[in-house]
Amino acid sequence: GTVDRRPCVPDMLFAGFKITAAVVATALHLLVDRGLLRYDDPVCAAWKEFAQNGKEGITVRQALAHQARLQHAIPANFSMETLMDSQVMMKAVEEAKPLQGPPQKSLYHPYIWWIWAGLLQACTKQGVSQFIKQEIAVPLDIEKEFRLGLDGSVAEELLAGLSFEL
């Protein structure tokens, strides 16, 4: 991709793709702590549409531990637009069939955050961005520094440039 040569300023926001998964996982742990979710419950107890194609027994614990065997759960011929479309990605997770093998083995799931996001959304009946802002960013006083998605309230010059090819 290309390099953004503008000087960095204190209010500049950067894309943090993989950190999103850690924050969504933290949100799921909050739900467990509050008694709204249990690690040994099947994911489909909260997210009914997940119970397709042999995923009925996958537990929250297995999903959090990268043991769901869904590391391939992305649409064919995906693009950056596809990866940013929550409806398309969650539908792909719902329709995916787990790979064969024991669930005890952890296998890196590059798009795991979509599994966790679907579960979070099903449990809270809120959008993931809204829940993260309300329950994590605001209490930590980092809502200006940490956002999931953009709502048009950030000036273009405060967005660090990013370009790459898939």
Short mmCIF file of C-alpha atoms in Angstrom, two decimals:
data_model
loop_
_atom_site.label_atom_id
_atom_site.label_comp_id
_atom_site.label_asym_id
_atom_site.label_seq_id
_atom_site.Cartn_x
_atom_site.Cartn_y
_atom_site.Cartn_z
CA GLY A 1 0.00 0.00 0.00
CA THR A 2 0.93 3.63 0.16
CA VAL A 3 2.41 5.54 3.08
CA ASP A 4 0.57 8.45 4.69
CA ARG A 5 3.26 11.12 4.93
CA ARG A 6 1.24 13.62 6.98
CA PRO A 7 2.64 14.41 10.43
CA CYS A 8 0.96 12.54 13.24
CA VAL A 9 -1.07 14.74 15.57
CA PRO A 10 -2.34 13.85 19.08
CA ASP A 11 -5.98 13.36 18.02
CA MET A 12 -5.22 11.22 14.94
CA LEU A 13 -7.03 7.89 14.75
CA PHE A 14 -5.45 4.73 13.33
CA ALA A 15 -6.99 1.49 12.11
CA GLY A 16 -6.38 -1.27 14.63
CA PHE A 17 -7.86 -4.33 13.00
CA LYS A 18 -6.64 -7.13 15.28
CA ILE A 19 -7.10 -5.16 18.49
CA THR A 20 -10.81 -5.22 17.74
CA ALA A 21 -10.90 -8.93 18.56
CA ALA A 22 -9.33 -8.35 21.99
CA VAL A 23 -11.87 -5.66 22.83
CA VAL A 24 -14.83 -7.76 21.67
CA ALA A 25 -13.48 -10.72 23.68
CA THR A 26 -13.27 -8.41 26.69
CA ALA A 27 -16.92 -7.47 26.14
CA LEU A 28 -17.89 -11.15 26.11
CA HIS A 29 -16.01 -11.68 29.38
CA LEU A 30 -18.00 -8.74 30.82
CA LEU A 31 -21.22 -10.55 29.86
CA VAL A 32 -20.00 -13.70 31.61
CA ASP A 33 -19.06 -11.66 34.68
CA ARG A 34 -22.55 -10.17 34.73
CA GLY A 35 -24.19 -13.58 34.44
CA LEU A 36 -25.63 -12.92 30.96
CA LEU A 37 -23.49 -15.59 29.29
CA ARG A 38 -21.72 -18.76 30.45
CA TYR A 39 -18.52 -20.17 29.00
CA ASP A 40 -19.85 -23.73 28.74
CA ASP A 41 -23.13 -22.77 27.06
CA PRO A 42 -23.40 -23.44 23.36
CA VAL A 43 -23.05 -20.29 21.26
CA CYS A 44 -26.46 -21.08 19.75
CA ALA A 45 -28.14 -20.71 23.17
CA ALA A 46 -27.82 -16.96 22.58
CA TRP A 47 -27.30 -16.80 18.81
CA LYS A 48 -29.98 -19.09 17.39
CA GLU A 49 -28.91 -18.65 13.75
CA PHE A 50 -25.46 -20.06 14.63
CA ALA A 51 -26.99 -23.55 15.10
CA GLN A 52 -26.48 -24.67 11.50
CA ASN A 53 -24.30 -27.22 9.74
CA GLY A 54 -22.92 -29.00 12.78
CA LYS A 55 -22.16 -25.99 14.98
CA GLU A 56 -24.84 -26.73 17.58
CA GLY A 57 -22.35 -28.01 20.17
CA ILE A 58 -19.73 -25.27 19.87
CA THR A 59 -19.48 -23.55 23.23
CA VAL A 60 -18.67 -19.97 24.13
CA ARG A 61 -15.44 -21.27 25.70
CA GLN A 62 -14.45 -23.01 22.45
CA ALA A 63 -15.23 -19.91 20.41
CA LEU A 64 -13.13 -17.72 22.71
CA ALA A 65 -10.26 -20.24 22.64
CA HIS A 66 -10.14 -20.46 18.80
CA GLN A 67 -11.47 -24.03 19.00
CA ALA A 68 -14.65 -23.57 16.95
CA ARG A 69 -12.95 -24.94 13.79
CA LEU A 70 -14.39 -22.03 11.77
CA GLN A 71 -11.17 -20.38 10.62
CA HIS A 72 -12.45 -20.62 7.04
CA ALA A 73 -15.79 -18.90 7.76
CA ILE A 74 -15.52 -16.06 5.28
CA PRO A 75 -17.43 -15.64 2.05
CA ALA A 76 -15.85 -16.83 -1.18
CA ASN A 77 -14.28 -14.04 -3.26
CA PHE A 78 -14.31 -11.65 -0.30
CA SER A 79 -13.11 -8.08 -0.53
CA MET A 80 -12.39 -5.33 1.97
CA GLU A 81 -16.00 -4.19 1.57
CA THR A 82 -17.18 -7.72 2.40
CA LEU A 83 -14.98 -7.88 5.49
CA MET A 84 -16.45 -4.60 6.73
CA ASP A 85 -20.08 -5.67 6.15
CA SER A 86 -21.33 -7.15 9.42
CA GLN A 87 -24.47 -8.66 7.87
CA VAL A 88 -22.52 -10.52 5.20
CA MET A 89 -19.83 -11.71 7.60
CA MET A 90 -22.23 -12.88 10.31
CA LYS A 91 -24.29 -14.72 7.70
CA ALA A 92 -21.09 -16.45 6.52
CA VAL A 93 -20.38 -17.54 10.11
CA GLU A 94 -23.96 -18.75 10.56
CA GLU A 95 -23.81 -20.84 7.38
CA ALA A 96 -20.27 -22.18 7.82
CA LYS A 97 -19.64 -25.82 8.55
CA PRO A 98 -16.88 -26.51 11.09
CA LEU A 99 -13.78 -28.26 9.84
CA GLN A 100 -13.23 -31.83 10.96
CA GLY A 101 -11.06 -32.48 13.97
CA PRO A 102 -11.16 -32.33 17.71
CA PRO A 103 -12.46 -29.08 19.18
CA GLN A 104 -9.80 -29.26 21.91
CA LYS A 105 -7.11 -28.14 19.46
CA SER A 106 -6.78 -24.37 19.08
CA LEU A 107 -6.44 -23.19 15.49
CA TYR A 108 -5.99 -19.53 14.74
CA HIS A 109 -9.18 -17.98 13.37
CA PRO A 110 -8.15 -14.80 11.52
CA TYR A 111 -11.71 -13.49 11.44
CA ILE A 112 -12.75 -14.72 14.90
CA TRP A 113 -14.05 -11.32 15.84
CA TRP A 114 -17.09 -11.94 13.61
CA ILE A 115 -18.02 -15.02 15.66
CA TRP A 116 -17.61 -13.06 18.87
CA ALA A 117 -19.42 -10.02 17.47
CA GLY A 118 -22.39 -12.16 16.45
CA LEU A 119 -22.54 -13.65 19.93
CA LEU A 120 -22.22 -10.24 21.60
CA GLN A 121 -24.95 -8.78 19.41
CA ALA A 122 -27.25 -11.73 20.08
CA CYS A 123 -26.75 -11.44 23.85
CA THR A 124 -27.10 -7.68 24.16
CA LYS A 125 -29.54 -6.89 21.35
CA GLN A 126 -27.26 -3.92 20.62
CA GLY A 127 -24.79 -3.19 17.90
CA VAL A 128 -21.24 -4.16 18.82
CA SER A 129 -19.95 -0.59 18.43
CA GLN A 130 -22.67 0.75 20.70
CA PHE A 131 -22.02 -1.84 23.42
CA ILE A 132 -18.23 -1.33 23.31
CA LYS A 133 -18.62 2.43 23.53
CA GLN A 134 -21.17 2.30 26.35
CA GLU A 135 -19.61 -0.47 28.45
CA ILE A 136 -15.87 -0.13 27.80
CA ALA A 137 -14.82 3.12 26.11
CA VAL A 138 -16.95 5.58 28.12
CA PRO A 139 -16.22 4.04 31.56
CA LEU A 140 -12.48 4.12 30.71
CA ASP A 141 -12.79 7.67 29.31
CA ILE A 142 -11.32 6.62 25.95
CA GLU A 143 -14.34 7.13 23.68
CA LYS A 144 -12.45 9.71 21.60
CA GLU A 145 -9.40 7.48 21.23
CA PHE A 146 -11.10 4.12 20.69
CA ARG A 147 -13.95 3.57 18.26
CA LEU A 148 -15.35 0.63 16.38
CA GLY A 149 -16.35 2.12 13.07
CA LEU A 150 -16.78 5.74 12.18
CA ASP A 151 -19.99 7.72 12.39
CA GLY A 152 -19.00 10.79 10.40
CA SER A 153 -18.11 12.81 13.50
CA VAL A 154 -14.35 12.56 12.93
CA ALA A 155 -12.71 15.11 10.65
CA GLU A 156 -11.04 13.51 7.64
CA GLU A 157 -7.67 15.07 8.52
CA LEU A 158 -7.68 13.14 11.82
CA LEU A 159 -7.89 9.76 10.11
CA ALA A 160 -4.52 8.16 9.46
CA GLY A 161 -4.27 7.04 5.86
CA LEU A 162 -4.40 3.34 5.12
CA SER A 163 -4.21 1.49 1.86
CA PHE A 164 -3.44 -2.10 1.05
CA GLU A 165 -4.43 -4.88 -1.27
CA LEU A 166 -5.96 -8.22 -0.33
#
